[in-house]
Coordinates of C-alpha atoms in Angstrom, one line a residue:
Chain A
M134 CA 21.0 0.8 4.2
S135 CA 17.9 -0.5 2.8
K136 CA 14.2 -0.5 3.5
N137 CA 13.8 -3.5 1.4
F138 CA 15.8 -6.5 3.1
R139 CA 15.8 -10.1 4.1
A140 CA 15.8 -11.4 7.6
K141 CA 16.6 -14.9 9.4
V142 CA 14.1 -16.2 11.9
I143 CA 15.8 -16.4 15.2
N144 CA 13.1 -17.5 17.6
N145 CA 9.2 -17.8 17.2
F146 CA 6.9 -19.4 19.6
A147 CA 3.6 -19.5 21.1
L148 CA 2.5 -17.3 23.7
N149 CA -1.1 -18.2 23.9
P150 CA -2.9 -20.6 21.4
R151 CA -3.7 -17.1 19.1
T152 CA -0.6 -15.4 19.7
F153 CA 2.9 -15.7 19.3
L154 CA 6.5 -13.9 19.5
L155 CA 8.4 -13.7 16.4
E156 CA 12.2 -12.7 16.4
I157 CA 14.3 -12.0 13.2
E158 CA 17.7 -10.5 12.3
P159 CA 18.4 -8.7 9.5
I160 CA 21.0 -10.3 7.0
E161 CA 21.6 -7.0 5.5
E162 CA 22.0 -3.3 6.6
T163 CA 18.8 -1.7 8.1
I164 CA 17.5 1.3 9.5
A165 CA 17.0 1.7 13.3
P166 CA 13.3 1.9 14.2
K167 CA 12.0 4.7 16.2
P168 CA 9.3 3.5 18.9
G169 CA 5.9 3.4 17.6
Q170 CA 7.1 2.1 13.9
F171 CA 6.2 -0.8 12.1
Y172 CA 7.9 -3.4 9.7
M173 CA 6.0 -5.3 7.0
I174 CA 6.6 -9.0 6.7
Q175 CA 6.0 -11.4 3.9
P176 CA 4.3 -14.8 5.0
D177 CA 5.3 -16.8 2.2
S178 CA 6.9 -16.3 -0.9
S179 CA 4.3 -18.1 -3.4
Y180 CA 1.5 -15.5 -4.4
D181 CA -1.2 -16.8 -1.9
P182 CA -1.5 -14.8 0.4
L183 CA -0.1 -11.8 -1.6
L184 CA 0.7 -9.0 0.3
K185 CA 3.1 -8.7 3.2
R186 CA 1.9 -7.8 7.0
P187 CA 2.4 -4.8 9.1
F188 CA 3.5 -5.4 12.6
S189 CA 4.6 -3.1 15.3
Y190 CA 8.0 -4.1 16.5
I191 CA 8.4 -4.5 20.3
R192 CA 12.4 -4.1 21.1
K193 CA 15.2 -4.0 18.7
S194 CA 18.5 -5.3 20.9
N195 CA 21.8 -6.5 19.2
G196 CA 20.5 -6.4 15.9
K197 CA 17.5 -8.4 16.5
I198 CA 14.0 -7.3 16.2
Q199 CA 10.8 -9.2 18.0
F200 CA 7.2 -8.7 17.0
L201 CA 4.0 -10.0 18.7
C202 CA 1.8 -11.5 16.3
A203 CA -1.7 -12.2 16.7
I204 CA -3.3 -15.2 14.4
K205 CA -5.9 -13.5 12.2
G206 CA -6.1 -15.6 9.1
K207 CA -3.8 -17.6 6.5
G208 CA -0.7 -15.2 6.3
T209 CA -0.3 -15.5 10.4
R210 CA -1.2 -18.9 10.5
L211 CA 1.7 -19.5 7.9
M212 CA 4.1 -17.1 10.2
M213 CA 3.6 -19.4 13.3
N214 CA 4.8 -21.9 11.6
F215 CA 8.2 -20.0 10.5
H216 CA 10.9 -22.2 11.7
S217 CA 14.3 -20.8 12.9
N218 CA 16.9 -20.0 10.3
K219 CA 14.2 -19.4 7.6
I220 CA 15.3 -16.5 5.5
I221 CA 11.9 -14.1 4.8
S222 CA 11.4 -11.1 3.3
M223 CA 10.9 -7.7 5.1
L224 CA 10.0 -3.8 4.3
G225 CA 10.6 -1.2 6.9
P226 CA 10.8 0.6 9.7
F227 CA 7.8 2.7 8.2
G228 CA 5.4 5.3 9.9
N229 CA 5.9 8.3 12.5
G230 CA 6.2 6.6 15.6
Y231 CA 5.4 8.2 18.9
P232 CA 6.4 11.6 19.4
I233 CA 8.8 11.8 22.6
F234 CA 8.9 15.2 24.5
K235 CA 11.6 16.6 26.5
S236 CA 9.8 18.4 28.9
N237 CA 9.1 16.7 32.1
H238 CA 5.8 15.3 32.2
I239 CA 4.3 11.9 33.3
S240 CA 3.8 9.5 30.4
L241 CA 0.8 7.2 30.7
L242 CA 1.2 4.3 28.1
I243 CA -2.0 2.2 27.9
A244 CA -2.3 -0.8 26.1
G245 CA -5.4 -3.4 25.3
G246 CA -4.3 -6.7 24.0
T247 CA -1.8 -7.3 21.2
G248 CA -1.3 -3.4 21.5
I249 CA 1.3 -4.0 24.2
A250 CA 3.7 -4.4 21.5
S251 CA 4.1 -1.1 20.2
I252 CA 3.6 0.5 23.7
L253 CA 6.6 -1.9 24.8
S254 CA 8.9 -0.1 22.2
L255 CA 7.8 3.4 23.4
S256 CA 8.7 2.2 27.3
N257 CA 12.3 2.1 27.5
E258 CA 12.4 5.8 25.7
V259 CA 10.4 7.5 28.3
Q260 CA 11.4 8.4 32.1
N261 CA 8.3 9.1 34.3
K262 CA 5.9 6.8 33.0
Y263 CA 3.0 4.8 34.1
L264 CA 1.5 1.5 32.4
I265 CA -2.2 0.4 32.1
Y266 CA -2.9 -2.7 30.6
G267 CA -5.8 -4.9 29.8
A268 CA -7.1 -7.6 28.1
R269 CA -10.1 -9.9 28.1
T270 CA -8.7 -12.7 30.2
R271 CA -5.6 -13.6 31.8
D272 CA -4.6 -16.0 29.3
E273 CA -4.7 -12.9 26.8
L274 CA -2.4 -10.5 28.9
L275 CA 0.9 -11.2 27.0
L276 CA 4.8 -10.3 27.8
L277 CA 3.6 -9.8 31.7
D278 CA 7.0 -10.6 32.6
K279 CA 8.9 -7.8 30.2
I280 CA 6.7 -4.9 31.9
E281 CA 6.3 -6.1 35.3
E282 CA 9.6 -4.6 36.6
L283 CA 7.7 -1.3 36.4
G284 CA 6.2 -2.1 39.7
D285 CA 3.5 -0.2 41.5
R286 CA 3.6 2.0 38.3
F287 CA 2.1 -1.0 36.3
I288 CA -1.8 -1.4 36.6
V289 CA -3.5 -4.4 35.1
C290 CA -6.9 -5.6 34.5
T291 CA -9.0 -8.2 32.6
N292 CA -12.4 -7.8 31.3
D293 CA -13.5 -11.4 33.5
C294 CA -11.5 -10.4 36.5
S295 CA -9.1 -13.6 35.9
Y296 CA -6.1 -11.0 36.7
G297 CA -5.6 -7.9 38.4
K298 CA -8.5 -5.5 38.5
K299 CA -11.6 -6.3 37.1
G300 CA -12.7 -3.8 34.2
M301 CA -11.6 -2.1 31.2
V302 CA -8.5 0.2 30.8
D303 CA -10.8 3.2 30.6
E304 CA -11.8 2.6 34.0
L305 CA -8.6 2.6 35.1
L306 CA -7.7 5.9 33.5
K307 CA -10.7 7.3 35.0
D308 CA -9.1 6.2 38.2
F309 CA -5.4 7.1 37.5
I310 CA -7.0 10.9 36.8
S311 CA -8.5 10.9 40.1
S312 CA -5.6 10.1 41.8
H313 CA -3.5 12.8 39.7
K314 CA -5.7 15.7 40.0
D315 CA -2.5 17.9 41.1
N316 CA -0.6 17.4 38.1
I317 CA -3.3 16.4 35.6
N318 CA -1.7 19.4 33.2
S319 CA 1.9 17.2 33.0
I320 CA 0.0 13.7 31.6
I321 CA 0.7 12.9 28.1
I322 CA -1.2 9.7 26.8
Y323 CA 0.1 7.1 24.6
A324 CA -2.2 4.5 23.6
C325 CA -2.3 1.5 21.3
G326 CA -5.2 -1.3 21.2
P327 CA -8.8 -2.3 19.7
L328 CA -10.5 0.8 18.6
P329 CA -13.7 0.9 20.8
M330 CA -11.2 1.0 23.8
L331 CA -8.8 3.6 22.2
K332 CA -11.9 5.8 21.2
A333 CA -13.1 5.7 25.0
I334 CA -9.7 6.8 26.1
S335 CA -9.6 9.7 23.5
K336 CA -13.4 10.6 25.1
I337 CA -12.1 10.9 28.8
S338 CA -8.7 12.6 27.9
A339 CA -10.6 15.1 25.9
E340 CA -13.1 15.5 28.9
N341 CA -10.1 16.1 30.9
N342 CA -8.0 18.0 28.6
I343 CA -5.1 15.6 28.5
K344 CA -2.8 15.7 25.6
G345 CA -2.6 12.0 23.9
F346 CA -1.3 9.9 21.3
A347 CA -3.2 6.8 19.6
S348 CA -1.2 4.0 17.6
L349 CA -4.3 3.1 14.6
E350 CA -4.2 -0.1 12.7
E351 CA -5.6 -0.8 9.1
N352 CA -5.4 -3.1 6.7
M353 CA -2.9 -1.9 3.9
A354 CA -1.0 -3.4 1.3
C355 CA 2.3 -1.6 0.7
G356 CA 2.7 0.1 4.5
F357 CA 5.1 2.8 2.7
G358 CA 2.2 5.3 1.3
A359 CA 1.5 4.2 -2.0
C360 CA -1.6 1.9 -2.2
L361 CA -3.8 4.7 -0.5
G362 CA -5.8 1.4 1.3
C363 CA -5.1 2.4 5.0
A364 CA -6.9 5.6 4.9
V365 CA -8.5 6.8 8.4
K366 CA -10.8 9.8 8.5
T367 CA -8.9 12.8 10.6
K368 CA -9.8 16.6 10.8
Q369 CA -7.6 17.0 7.9
G370 CA -9.3 14.5 5.6
Y371 CA -8.2 11.1 5.2
Q372 CA -4.9 10.4 5.8
R373 CA -2.5 7.0 5.7
V374 CA -2.0 5.0 8.9
C375 CA 1.4 4.0 7.1
K376 CA 2.7 7.3 6.4
E377 CA 1.1 9.8 8.4
G378 CA 0.5 7.7 11.3
P379 CA 0.3 5.0 12.9
V380 CA 0.5 7.4 15.5
F381 CA -2.3 10.5 15.6
P382 CA -3.1 12.8 18.1
F383 CA -6.5 11.9 19.6
K384 CA -8.1 14.9 19.0
E385 CA -6.9 14.9 14.9
I386 CA -9.2 11.5 14.6
I387 CA -12.8 11.4 13.6
W388 CA -14.1 8.5 15.4
Chain B
M127 CA 22.0 -4.5 -25.8
N128 CA 18.6 -2.4 -27.2
L129 CA 16.3 -2.3 -24.7
T130 CA 14.3 0.9 -25.9
V131 CA 10.7 1.1 -27.1
E132 CA 8.3 3.7 -28.8
I133 CA 5.3 4.7 -27.6
G134 CA 3.7 7.6 -30.0
R135 CA 6.3 10.2 -30.0
L136 CA 7.8 8.8 -27.1
K137 CA 11.1 6.9 -26.9
L138 CA 11.5 4.9 -23.9
K139 CA 14.7 3.7 -22.4
N140 CA 13.0 0.4 -21.9
P141 CA 9.6 -1.1 -21.8
V142 CA 9.2 -0.9 -17.5
M143 CA 6.8 1.5 -16.2
S144 CA 4.7 1.5 -13.4
A145 CA 1.3 1.5 -13.3
S146 CA -1.2 4.1 -12.0
G147 CA -2.4 4.3 -8.5
T148 CA 0.4 1.8 -7.6
F149 CA 3.5 4.4 -7.3
G150 CA 2.2 7.2 -5.9
Y151 CA 3.7 10.5 -7.5
A152 CA 6.9 8.3 -7.2
E153 CA 8.9 10.1 -4.8
E154 CA 7.5 7.1 -2.4
F155 CA 9.6 4.6 -4.6
S156 CA 12.6 6.8 -4.0
D157 CA 13.9 4.8 -0.9
F158 CA 13.4 1.7 -3.1
V159 CA 14.4 2.0 -6.6
D160 CA 16.8 4.4 -8.9
L161 CA 13.4 5.9 -10.7
N162 CA 15.7 7.4 -13.7
K163 CA 16.2 3.9 -14.8
L164 CA 12.6 3.0 -15.5
G165 CA 11.3 3.5 -18.9
A166 CA 8.7 5.6 -17.8
I167 CA 6.3 6.5 -14.6
V168 CA 3.0 6.5 -14.5
V169 CA 1.7 8.7 -11.8
K170 CA -1.9 8.5 -9.7
G171 CA -4.8 9.6 -11.6
I172 CA -5.3 13.4 -11.5
S173 CA -8.6 14.9 -11.9
I174 CA -9.2 18.6 -11.8
K175 CA -10.6 19.3 -8.4
P176 CA -8.8 16.9 -5.3
M177 CA -10.7 13.7 -4.6
E178 CA -11.0 12.6 -1.3
G179 CA -11.8 8.8 -1.9
N180 CA -14.0 6.2 -0.7
P181 CA -14.3 5.3 3.0
P182 CA -12.4 2.5 4.6
P183 CA -12.1 -0.4 4.6
R184 CA -10.7 0.1 0.9
I185 CA -8.7 -2.9 0.4
C186 CA -8.9 -6.6 1.1
E187 CA -6.7 -9.4 0.0
T188 CA -8.3 -12.2 -2.0
A189 CA -6.6 -15.6 -3.2
C190 CA -3.6 -14.4 -5.3
G191 CA -4.5 -10.9 -5.3
M192 CA -6.5 -8.1 -3.7
L193 CA -9.6 -6.1 -4.1
N194 CA -9.3 -2.1 -3.8
S195 CA -11.8 0.5 -3.7
I196 CA -9.6 3.6 -3.1
G197 CA -11.9 6.1 -5.4
L198 CA -9.3 7.9 -7.1
Q199 CA -8.2 9.9 -4.0
N200 CA -5.9 12.4 -5.3
V201 CA -4.5 15.7 -4.8
G202 CA -6.3 17.5 -8.0
L203 CA -4.4 19.2 -10.7
K204 CA -3.5 22.6 -9.1
K205 CA -1.7 20.9 -6.4
F206 CA -0.3 18.3 -8.7
L207 CA 1.1 21.1 -10.7
K208 CA 2.7 23.0 -7.9
E209 CA 3.7 20.2 -5.5
K210 CA 4.2 17.1 -7.2
L211 CA 5.4 17.9 -10.7
P212 CA 8.6 19.8 -9.5
Y213 CA 9.8 16.5 -8.2
L214 CA 9.0 14.4 -11.2
N215 CA 10.6 17.2 -13.6
K216 CA 14.1 16.3 -11.9
L217 CA 14.1 12.7 -12.8
K218 CA 15.3 11.5 -16.1
T219 CA 12.4 9.0 -17.1
I220 CA 9.4 9.9 -19.2
I221 CA 6.4 11.0 -16.9
I222 CA 2.8 10.0 -17.6
V223 CA 0.2 11.4 -16.0
N224 CA -3.0 9.5 -15.8
I225 CA -6.0 11.6 -15.7
L226 CA -9.7 11.3 -15.1
G227 CA -12.6 13.4 -15.1
N228 CA -16.4 13.3 -14.9
S229 CA -17.1 14.8 -18.5
I230 CA -15.2 14.9 -21.5
S231 CA -14.7 18.7 -21.1
D232 CA -12.6 17.7 -17.5
Y233 CA -10.6 15.3 -19.9
V234 CA -9.7 18.0 -22.7
K235 CA -8.8 20.6 -19.7
L236 CA -6.8 18.2 -17.8
S237 CA -4.7 16.7 -21.3
K238 CA -4.5 20.8 -22.7
T239 CA -3.3 22.2 -18.9
L240 CA -0.6 19.0 -18.8
E241 CA 0.8 19.3 -22.2
D242 CA 0.8 23.4 -21.6
S243 CA 2.9 22.5 -18.7
G244 CA 5.4 20.4 -20.5
I245 CA 4.1 17.0 -19.9
E246 CA 4.7 14.5 -22.6
A247 CA 1.9 11.9 -22.3
V248 CA -1.2 11.5 -20.7
E249 CA -3.1 8.0 -20.0
L250 CA -6.9 8.4 -20.2
N251 CA -8.4 6.7 -17.1
V252 CA -11.7 5.5 -18.8
S253 CA -11.7 2.1 -16.6
C254 CA -11.8 2.7 -13.1
P255 CA -14.7 0.9 -11.4
N256 CA -14.5 2.4 -8.2
V257 CA -16.2 5.9 -8.9
K258 CA -20.0 6.6 -9.5
K259 CA -19.2 9.1 -12.3
G260 CA -17.1 9.6 -15.3
G261 CA -14.2 6.6 -15.3
I262 CA -15.3 3.5 -16.4
S263 CA -18.7 4.6 -18.2
F264 CA -16.5 6.3 -21.1
G265 CA -14.6 2.8 -21.1
I266 CA -17.5 0.4 -21.7
N267 CA -19.3 2.7 -24.3
D268 CA -18.0 2.8 -27.7
K269 CA -19.5 5.6 -29.2
M270 CA -18.8 7.6 -25.8
L271 CA -15.4 6.6 -25.8
A272 CA -14.5 7.8 -29.4
K273 CA -16.1 11.1 -29.0
L274 CA -14.0 11.5 -25.7
I275 CA -10.8 10.6 -27.2
S276 CA -11.4 12.9 -30.8
K277 CA -11.9 15.6 -28.3
V278 CA -8.9 15.2 -26.3
R279 CA -6.9 14.7 -29.7
Q280 CA -8.6 18.0 -31.4
S281 CA -7.1 20.2 -28.1
A282 CA -3.7 18.5 -27.2
Q283 CA -2.1 17.9 -30.7
K284 CA 1.4 17.4 -29.4
I285 CA 1.0 15.1 -26.2
T286 CA 1.1 11.4 -26.7
L287 CA -2.3 9.8 -25.9
I288 CA -2.4 6.5 -24.2
T289 CA -6.2 5.0 -23.5
K290 CA -6.4 2.7 -20.4
L291 CA -9.0 0.1 -21.6
S292 CA -11.5 -1.5 -19.0
P293 CA -11.5 -5.3 -19.1
N294 CA -15.5 -5.3 -18.1
V295 CA -16.1 -5.1 -21.9
S296 CA -17.4 -8.4 -23.8
N297 CA -15.3 -7.4 -27.1
I298 CA -11.6 -6.0 -26.6
P299 CA -11.0 -5.5 -30.1
L300 CA -13.8 -3.2 -30.9
F301 CA -12.7 -1.0 -28.0
A302 CA -9.1 -1.6 -29.3
K303 CA -9.9 -0.2 -32.5
V304 CA -11.8 2.6 -31.3
A305 CA -9.3 4.0 -29.4
E306 CA -6.8 3.6 -32.5
D307 CA -9.3 5.5 -35.2
S308 CA -10.2 8.0 -32.5
G309 CA -6.4 9.4 -32.4
S310 CA -5.2 7.4 -29.5
D311 CA -1.3 7.1 -29.7
A312 CA -1.4 3.7 -27.8
I313 CA -3.5 1.9 -25.6
S314 CA -2.5 0.1 -21.9
L315 CA -4.8 -2.7 -20.6
I316 CA -6.1 -4.0 -18.3
N317 CA -7.3 -1.7 -15.7
T318 CA -8.7 -4.1 -12.6
I319 CA -11.7 -6.3 -12.9
P320 CA -15.0 -5.4 -10.7
A321 CA -14.9 -8.0 -8.0
L322 CA -16.7 -8.7 -4.4
A323 CA -15.7 -10.4 -1.1
I324 CA -18.1 -11.1 1.6
D325 CA -17.5 -11.8 5.4
I326 CA -18.8 -15.1 6.1
E327 CA -19.3 -14.4 9.7
T328 CA -20.9 -10.8 9.6
W329 CA -22.4 -11.4 6.2
K330 CA -21.1 -7.9 5.3
P331 CA -18.9 -7.1 2.3
K332 CA -15.4 -6.9 3.1
L333 CA -15.4 -3.0 1.1
A334 CA -17.2 -0.6 2.7
N335 CA -17.8 0.5 -1.5
I336 CA -18.9 -3.3 -1.5
T337 CA -17.5 -4.1 -5.1
G338 CA -13.7 -3.1 -5.9
G339 CA -11.3 -3.9 -8.5
L340 CA -9.6 -7.1 -8.6
S341 CA -5.6 -7.0 -9.3
G342 CA -2.4 -8.8 -8.7
P343 CA -1.5 -12.4 -10.3
A344 CA -5.1 -13.9 -10.1
I345 CA -5.9 -11.6 -13.4
K346 CA -2.9 -12.3 -15.3
P347 CA -4.0 -14.9 -17.8
I348 CA -7.1 -12.7 -18.3
A349 CA -5.0 -9.8 -19.1
L350 CA -2.6 -11.6 -21.1
R351 CA -5.4 -13.0 -23.5
M352 CA -6.7 -9.3 -23.5
V353 CA -3.5 -7.7 -24.5
W354 CA -2.8 -10.5 -27.2
E355 CA -6.3 -9.8 -28.7
A356 CA -5.8 -6.2 -28.9
A357 CA -2.4 -6.7 -30.2
E358 CA -3.5 -8.6 -33.0
T359 CA -6.2 -5.5 -33.8
V360 CA -4.5 -2.4 -33.7
K361 CA -1.2 -1.3 -35.1
I362 CA -0.5 1.2 -32.3
P363 CA 1.7 0.4 -29.4
V364 CA -0.1 -2.0 -26.9
I365 CA 1.0 -1.7 -23.1
G366 CA 0.3 -4.4 -21.0
I367 CA -0.9 -4.3 -17.4
G368 CA -2.4 -7.2 -15.2
G369 CA -0.5 -8.9 -12.3
I370 CA 3.3 -8.7 -13.4
M371 CA 5.2 -9.6 -10.4
N372 CA 8.5 -10.6 -12.0
A373 CA 10.5 -10.7 -15.4
G374 CA 8.8 -14.2 -16.4
D375 CA 5.6 -12.4 -16.6
A376 CA 6.4 -9.4 -18.4
I377 CA 8.0 -11.2 -21.1
E378 CA 4.7 -13.2 -21.6
F379 CA 3.0 -10.0 -22.2
L380 CA 5.8 -8.8 -24.5
L381 CA 5.4 -11.9 -26.5
A382 CA 1.8 -11.6 -26.5
G383 CA 2.5 -8.4 -28.6
A384 CA 2.9 -5.6 -25.7
T385 CA 5.4 -3.0 -26.6
A386 CA 5.8 -1.9 -22.9
I387 CA 4.2 -3.3 -19.5
Q388 CA 3.4 -1.6 -16.3
V389 CA 4.0 -2.9 -13.0
G390 CA 0.7 -2.5 -10.5
T391 CA 0.3 -4.4 -7.2
G392 CA 3.8 -5.9 -7.7
N393 CA 5.0 -2.8 -6.1
F394 CA 3.2 -3.1 -3.1
V395 CA 4.5 -6.7 -2.2
N396 CA 8.3 -5.9 -3.7
P397 CA 8.9 -2.0 -4.1
G398 CA 12.1 -2.7 -5.8
A399 CA 9.9 -4.9 -8.4
T400 CA 10.1 -2.7 -11.3
I401 CA 13.9 -2.6 -11.4
D402 CA 13.8 -6.2 -10.7
I403 CA 11.8 -7.1 -13.7
L404 CA 13.7 -4.9 -16.0
E405 CA 16.8 -6.5 -14.9
G406 CA 15.5 -10.0 -15.5
I407 CA 14.3 -8.9 -19.0
E408 CA 18.2 -8.1 -19.6
D409 CA 19.3 -11.5 -18.3
Y410 CA 16.6 -13.2 -20.6
L411 CA 17.5 -11.7 -23.4
K412 CA 21.6 -12.3 -23.0
R413 CA 20.5 -16.1 -22.2
K414 CA 18.4 -16.0 -25.5
S415 CA 21.2 -14.3 -27.4
I416 CA 18.8 -11.7 -28.6
N417 CA 20.0 -8.5 -28.7
D418 CA 17.0 -6.2 -29.2
I419 CA 14.0 -6.3 -27.0
K420 CA 12.0 -5.7 -30.3
G421 CA 12.9 -9.3 -31.3
I422 CA 10.7 -10.7 -28.5
I423 CA 7.4 -8.4 -28.6
G424 CA 4.4 -10.4 -30.5
G425 CA 6.9 -13.3 -30.6
M426 CA 4.0 -15.8 -29.5
N427 CA 4.2 -18.7 -32.5
G428 CA 2.8 -21.5 -34.0
K429 CA 0.5 -24.3 -31.9
C430 CA 1.1 -25.1 -28.5
T431 CA 4.0 -28.1 -27.6
N432 CA 3.1 -30.4 -25.2
N433 CA 6.6 -29.5 -23.6
N434 CA 5.6 -26.3 -22.0
S435 CA 8.4 -25.0 -19.5
D436 CA 7.4 -24.0 -16.0
N437 CA 7.2 -20.5 -16.0

């Protein structure tokens, strides 16, 4: 069982011009991931780019692991062109993952953009759940086929009104809270997405005294706690997104 | 096959070490390497008081390398002794503690306390480019450096002293000689090279600290030249650092005159790099029918021929 392993590319295709879905299968024995954990993927075996990149996994089934990757620069452009059967170098799973509670409560999952990947890894593990998912445009709403099975417990919005409700996820969160006034204490929020979105959600949950957790993203060189590059400011001082995170309680983060 | 090398009073079972600041307090790597197989482990730089480090973003990638401005975030001496040292003491390898301070008395106190705690070696960090006080300000002034090393030497007489030199000087042999003459048992080089990256869309620096230290394969040829210059100048052992990713890189440093090497950024890319390098060196010596690592140290010879191998 190793956290430093090689994997074979099974599938790799574009979801829109800026995002692709990568499916890999480890060719060595690996450790099972927990929802919210991530892997480091090496884009190229040359030294440019040098570092591996962190990606949350969407799901693991039949030994295969899926990732949602946004094209950000040189590394992800190389990854977009991974062909089937290519052998790649990976590390993981890393990070703490989402805390899952035994008690009876409502899990409110909130995703923005590619944050849906991490949220989907959690969605199969929690029972009484709702999902709010937002993006700028219809084109940026990803993997809808995987989540529409939630039916009316799935609320979607776009900033430009091209699909679902118009607006941002924080507005939908406010609506959700007002329609669940009676059992507000049993709500737990799990959120992943752009920082301004997480910040807005954290503020609303604090105002309504709702417990919540955010999965954060930061540049990192190693992924396993050595480089100290991915520090975020928390009430306990700087903490590592890769090790103490990526999931932090809203109230711990200094936004 | 004999892989042992001597650094001051230390006898290393092989010349492969981790570089400070890239190996945490070793436990971070226990999932990936058999720590007991390493020649030595250099742990993250320790200051007297804990340091919180620089604001993020702290790292960015550049061509064949990366910039960091971590800012020497560390748990401080007290917590190191209480929480980190017990784990390190269980390992069957030599532990070298990298130390840093704002003043000479900080370095004296750190090395003395560590000596009294049973630590066999310290590496004086006089070359970090990412902090305002201390660090590099000692490493780029030869008179200050001489004074610092002499004072540490006087107070901690048993500990093996390694001085980690900055590449940010115009005359490496001068600083190498200063370290030797002031009582350093060995020198290690190079630390990262002060550098900058800018986002052309926002016109902002890519690091919150504006500048950071460049590391990785991009700096290897510079490091190799400096290690060679230092090794030509001093009699004390030189420890080569800078962009070592594989056994071939390590062997180049040994041929340039390094007695041992440290793996830094390579650990981030491949957390098993140190052991891969060690095994690669052994394979190389077998292939060359050399039964002692000392047979290649400082082995670069003669003039360049026109049929260089592609390594």
